[in-house]
Amino acid sequence: MHDTPLTSGALTGAEFGDGRWIFIGTSGTVLTTTDFTTWNNQQLAYNLEKVFGSPPAAELLLAVAHGKGHWVISGRKHQLWSSTDGLTWQQAFTTGLTSSRARCYDLEFIGDRFWAVGESGTFLVSEPLTGAVERGPVGLVIRRNGTS
């Protein structure tokens, strides 16, 4: 058992895929490990410059999912990040800059798509991931109450 905290904040989610564990939490914390001995500690930030002209701020991360060589993380500030290695992250989608203001509380990879659900009946679905893993962010399409 490892009884020394890896972060001072709360952990809010965990997922395993491609031989790697990813744990997410408060203050944008992303912890990754393949052996529970060596840890990579990162922080994702919400880019407020696009909206308010402010510097990036720490993010409360809500959900993490893995499928077909891709990782997706959702945050409280209506933002999603994507990674193909679980170590290098890029903003994949910002729901707060579109017609949706909903936070994504859960992410799942089902079949060949990522699915995200959130506030106000909003859900997001990715384009199908087929064949070889594509580099770059996973494209997500807003669907709200069954419409796109």
Short mmCIF file of C-alpha atoms in Angstrom, two decimals:
data_model
loop_
_atom_site.label_atom_id
_atom_site.label_comp_id
_atom_site.label_asym_id
_atom_site.label_seq_id
_atom_site.Cartn_x
_atom_site.Cartn_y
_atom_site.Cartn_z
CA MET A 1 0.00 0.00 0.00
CA HIS A 2 1.11 3.52 -0.79
CA ASP A 3 -0.01 5.74 2.07
CA THR A 4 1.85 8.94 1.13
CA PRO A 5 -0.45 11.36 -0.74
CA LEU A 6 0.58 11.96 -4.35
CA THR A 7 -1.22 15.31 -4.39
CA SER A 8 -2.58 17.71 -1.79
CA GLY A 9 -5.96 17.92 -3.54
CA ALA A 10 -8.72 15.40 -4.11
CA LEU A 11 -8.60 12.83 -6.89
CA THR A 12 -11.86 12.71 -8.87
CA GLY A 13 -11.35 9.96 -11.44
CA ALA A 14 -9.16 7.12 -12.70
CA GLU A 15 -8.83 5.13 -15.93
CA PHE A 16 -6.56 2.40 -17.28
CA GLY A 17 -5.54 1.90 -20.90
CA ASP A 18 -2.55 0.97 -23.05
CA GLY A 19 -0.59 -0.11 -19.94
CA ARG A 20 -1.00 3.27 -18.20
CA TRP A 21 -3.10 4.48 -15.27
CA ILE A 22 -4.31 8.09 -15.27
CA PHE A 23 -5.72 9.73 -12.16
CA ILE A 24 -7.33 13.20 -12.32
CA GLY A 25 -8.34 15.68 -9.65
CA THR A 26 -8.61 19.18 -8.32
CA SER A 27 -6.28 21.99 -9.40
CA GLY A 28 -5.98 20.39 -12.85
CA THR A 29 -4.00 17.45 -11.46
CA VAL A 30 -3.17 14.62 -13.88
CA LEU A 31 -1.11 11.78 -12.37
CA THR A 32 0.12 8.99 -14.65
CA THR A 33 1.92 5.74 -13.87
CA THR A 34 2.66 2.39 -15.46
CA ASP A 35 4.06 0.71 -12.33
CA PHE A 36 2.74 2.64 -9.26
CA THR A 37 6.37 3.44 -8.39
CA THR A 38 7.23 6.16 -10.91
CA TRP A 39 4.69 8.99 -11.25
CA ASN A 40 4.30 11.81 -13.74
CA ASN A 41 2.48 14.81 -12.21
CA GLN A 42 0.98 17.42 -14.55
CA GLN A 43 -1.49 20.28 -14.28
CA LEU A 44 -4.05 21.17 -16.94
CA ALA A 45 -5.27 24.76 -17.03
CA TYR A 46 -8.34 26.38 -18.50
CA ASN A 47 -7.27 28.97 -21.05
CA LEU A 48 -9.15 32.08 -19.89
CA GLU A 49 -7.27 34.26 -22.39
CA LYS A 50 -9.62 33.13 -25.16
CA VAL A 51 -12.63 34.29 -23.15
CA PHE A 52 -11.56 37.04 -20.75
CA GLY A 53 -7.98 37.95 -21.62
CA SER A 54 -6.81 36.41 -18.32
CA PRO A 55 -3.93 33.95 -17.84
CA PRO A 56 -4.67 30.21 -17.60
CA ALA A 57 -6.28 29.06 -14.34
CA ALA A 58 -6.21 25.68 -12.60
CA GLU A 59 -9.07 23.37 -13.53
CA LEU A 60 -11.20 20.92 -11.56
CA LEU A 61 -11.10 17.77 -13.66
CA LEU A 62 -14.28 15.71 -13.66
CA ALA A 63 -13.89 12.62 -15.85
CA VAL A 64 -11.33 10.63 -17.84
CA ALA A 65 -11.83 7.98 -20.54
CA HIS A 66 -9.63 5.89 -22.82
CA GLY A 67 -10.34 4.18 -26.12
CA LYS A 68 -8.43 3.08 -29.23
CA GLY A 69 -5.20 4.80 -28.20
CA HIS A 70 -6.83 8.10 -27.22
CA TRP A 71 -7.39 9.68 -23.82
CA VAL A 72 -9.99 12.38 -23.11
CA ILE A 73 -10.38 14.42 -19.90
CA SER A 74 -13.26 16.77 -19.07
CA GLY A 75 -13.03 19.78 -16.80
CA ARG A 76 -15.40 21.94 -14.80
CA LYS A 77 -14.91 24.99 -16.99
CA HIS A 78 -16.59 23.35 -20.02
CA GLN A 79 -13.34 22.11 -21.48
CA LEU A 80 -12.04 18.80 -22.86
CA TRP A 81 -8.44 17.70 -23.40
CA SER A 82 -7.15 14.94 -25.68
CA SER A 83 -3.97 12.86 -25.70
CA THR A 84 -2.62 9.92 -27.67
CA ASP A 85 0.04 8.98 -25.10
CA GLY A 86 -1.51 10.02 -21.76
CA LEU A 87 1.38 12.44 -21.19
CA THR A 88 1.01 15.24 -23.75
CA TRP A 89 -2.36 17.01 -23.63
CA GLN A 90 -4.03 19.51 -25.90
CA GLN A 91 -7.35 21.26 -25.68
CA ALA A 92 -9.68 19.19 -27.82
CA PHE A 93 -12.93 21.07 -27.37
CA THR A 94 -14.25 23.99 -25.32
CA THR A 95 -17.96 23.67 -24.71
CA GLY A 96 -18.10 27.10 -23.05
CA LEU A 97 -17.21 28.84 -26.33
CA THR A 98 -20.11 27.36 -28.31
CA SER A 99 -23.85 27.09 -27.90
CA SER A 100 -23.36 24.74 -24.95
CA ARG A 101 -22.56 25.92 -21.43
CA ALA A 102 -22.82 22.46 -19.88
CA ARG A 103 -20.12 20.81 -17.84
CA CYS A 104 -19.31 17.24 -18.84
CA TYR A 105 -19.63 15.06 -15.76
CA ASP A 106 -18.94 11.67 -17.30
CA LEU A 107 -17.00 10.31 -20.27
CA GLU A 108 -17.15 6.82 -21.76
CA PHE A 109 -15.66 5.12 -24.80
CA ILE A 110 -18.32 2.86 -26.33
CA GLY A 111 -17.90 1.08 -29.64
CA ASP A 112 -15.72 3.43 -31.62
CA ARG A 113 -16.75 6.79 -30.10
CA PHE A 114 -16.26 8.90 -27.00
CA TRP A 115 -19.48 9.96 -25.30
CA ALA A 116 -19.76 12.79 -22.75
CA VAL A 117 -22.82 13.77 -20.70
CA GLY A 118 -23.40 16.93 -18.71
CA GLU A 119 -25.69 19.69 -17.53
CA SER A 120 -28.92 20.76 -19.24
CA GLY A 121 -29.33 17.48 -21.11
CA THR A 122 -26.24 18.10 -23.20
CA PHE A 123 -24.19 15.24 -24.53
CA LEU A 124 -21.18 15.17 -26.83
CA VAL A 125 -20.15 12.42 -29.19
CA SER A 126 -16.90 12.03 -31.11
CA GLU A 127 -16.54 11.06 -34.71
CA PRO A 128 -15.85 7.30 -35.06
CA LEU A 129 -12.27 6.24 -34.29
CA THR A 130 -11.53 3.59 -36.88
CA GLY A 131 -8.38 1.97 -38.22
CA ALA A 132 -5.04 3.42 -37.17
CA VAL A 133 -4.94 5.88 -34.29
CA GLU A 134 -4.96 9.41 -35.64
CA ARG A 135 -2.74 12.02 -34.06
CA GLY A 136 -4.27 15.21 -32.75
CA PRO A 137 -7.37 16.04 -30.73
CA VAL A 138 -10.47 13.91 -30.82
CA GLY A 139 -13.21 15.85 -32.64
CA LEU A 140 -16.44 16.12 -30.66
CA VAL A 141 -19.83 17.26 -31.93
CA ILE A 142 -22.41 18.90 -29.67
CA ARG A 143 -25.74 17.16 -29.43
CA ARG A 144 -28.23 18.77 -27.09
CA ASN A 145 -31.42 16.94 -26.20
CA GLY A 146 -31.05 14.75 -29.28
CA THR A 147 -30.23 17.50 -31.80
CA SER A 148 -26.93 18.67 -33.24
#
